[in-house]
Amino acid sequence: MKAAVVRDFTAPLTIEDRPVPEPAPHQVRVRVEASGLCHTDIHAARGDWPVTPSPPFVPGHEGVGVVEEAGALVRHVRVGERVAVPWLADACGRCDHCVSGWETLCAEQHNSGYSVDGAYAEYVLAHGDYVVPVPDGIDPLDAAPLSCAGVTTYKAVRVGGARPGSRVLVSGIGGLGHLALQYARLAGAETVAVDVTDEKLALARELGADHVVDARGTDVAAEVQRLGGVDSAIALAVSNESFRAAYGALRRGGTLVLVALPAGGTLELPVFETVLNGTRVVGSIVGTRQDLAEVFRLHALGRTRVMRESRRLEEVNTCFEEVLAGTVAARLVFDLR
Ligand code: NAD
Ligand code: ZN
Ligand code: ZN
């Protein structure tokens, strides 16, 4: 099978021919139809984070495809079913986080395209209990970005407490941000979209953002404070400067939800203002299987739009450059059909 492989954090990915993998008793083999390119895959391929994957590895955690073979212990999915293979490849299933609806915090988890091979390939192995069924009628090219960009922002918007009448800032209208904006609107919030490219600012307007702020040459915090500040800010831009701006845009009692993970990401907090303003700062990591099922249901109901362009897996290295240049229509998806 064809796979895109990271062999070295400083070298381009290579397209390789690998044996089609055989599922263990608890696993399924998924024939990949669509595989989204998340900015996380770029961080993974470059070894950007304190815990790095071990090359050689296959990135990709927005895999969608059809179950082709199922091990003897697989109970919840059948051969022929379409499933998503998300970031949470598996978790222990027994710790307090796992049993209380926070499996994404499990210390024993594995991650697709990071600690186990992911979906930048024609086939991927996945744990039968951790794949998420994709409802009929959802295009696999839409389902792929929903499997990370969708579920992550669906969760982050809820962690931020968005509700009717609240004001929510979305910083970075890329793969994640264009969906965050839609979930904030579905929650009934007034929305403020921030980005640094004309294309993404236009996209934010097209998706119905109530206010659009160009962070180039603008004091974002001051401009948003003129609107009265925001109740929550969802930080999705790969930039420390954008975290400071999002923090500064909060109202008293507001919540900053940290999601983006730049290399060496840091945010210095002024203690006095944080205490007196009752500010909350919270990290948010992807979402659970249940969250993803809800994301798919919303999409099947026609409530969300996935803005994406398809590419061939062989184009992976130029695709990384396109994402870094910010010139893509929100999400790129490898079409492996
Ligand atoms: P992306 O490249 O598609 O989007 C980033 C957007 O931020 C782009 O539109 C870019 O123009 C914009 N931007 C850049 N600088 C900005 C600034 N100063 N102010 C406002 N906007 C700015 O990336 P993505 O796939 O949406 O991922 C975003 C980040 O989220 C990455 O770091 C990724 O690793 C991380 N991520 C985290 C989770 C999680 O669970 N916490 C899940 C998925 C991705
Ligand atoms: Zn992702
Ligand atoms: Zn656990």
PDB file of C-alpha atoms in Angstrom, residues 5 8 30 58 81 123 133 145-146 153 158 162 179 188 227 236 244 259 264 276 282 311 318-319 330:
ATOM      1  CA  VAL A   5       6.195   8.495   5.911  1.00  0.00           C
ATOM      2  CA  ASP A   8      13.424  12.525   9.749  1.00  0.00           C
ATOM      3  CA  VAL A  30      -9.778   0.541   7.393  1.00  0.00           C
ATOM      4  CA  VAL A  58       2.853   7.642   9.202  1.00  0.00           C
ATOM      5  CA  GLU A  81     -19.136   0.192   7.757  1.00  0.00           C
ATOM      6  CA  TYR A 123      -4.926   1.416   4.863  1.00  0.00           C
ATOM      7  CA  PRO A 133     -19.140   5.431  12.785  1.00  0.00           C
ATOM      8  CA  PRO A 145     -11.914  17.356   8.748  1.00  0.00           C
ATOM      9  CA  LEU A 146     -14.801  16.883  11.173  1.00  0.00           C
ATOM     10  CA  THR A 153     -13.635  23.041  18.135  1.00  0.00           C
ATOM     11  CA  ARG A 158     -18.446  24.250  24.860  1.00  0.00           C
ATOM     12  CA  ALA A 162     -20.738  29.675  24.685  1.00  0.00           C
ATOM     13  CA  LEU A 179     -15.667  25.173  12.205  1.00  0.00           C
ATOM     14  CA  GLY A 188     -26.302  31.270  19.783  1.00  0.00           C
ATOM     15  CA  LEU A 227     -17.217  45.948  21.506  1.00  0.00           C
ATOM     16  CA  LEU A 236      -6.521  28.433  17.327  1.00  0.00           C
ATOM     17  CA  ARG A 244      -1.815  37.515  24.256  1.00  0.00           C
ATOM     18  CA  VAL A 259      -6.097  24.912  21.644  1.00  0.00           C
ATOM     19  CA  GLY A 264       7.646  26.465  22.223  1.00  0.00           C
ATOM     20  CA  LEU A 276      -9.196  40.864  39.689  1.00  0.00           C
ATOM     21  CA  VAL A 282      -8.159  26.418  30.178  1.00  0.00           C
ATOM     22  CA  ARG A 311      -5.297  16.708  -2.968  1.00  0.00           C
ATOM     23  CA  THR A 318       3.667  20.977  -1.084  1.00  0.00           C
ATOM     24  CA  CYS A 319       0.430  20.722   0.914  1.00  0.00           C
ATOM     25  CA  ALA A 330      -9.560  26.104   5.405  1.00  0.00           C
TER      26      ALA A 330
END
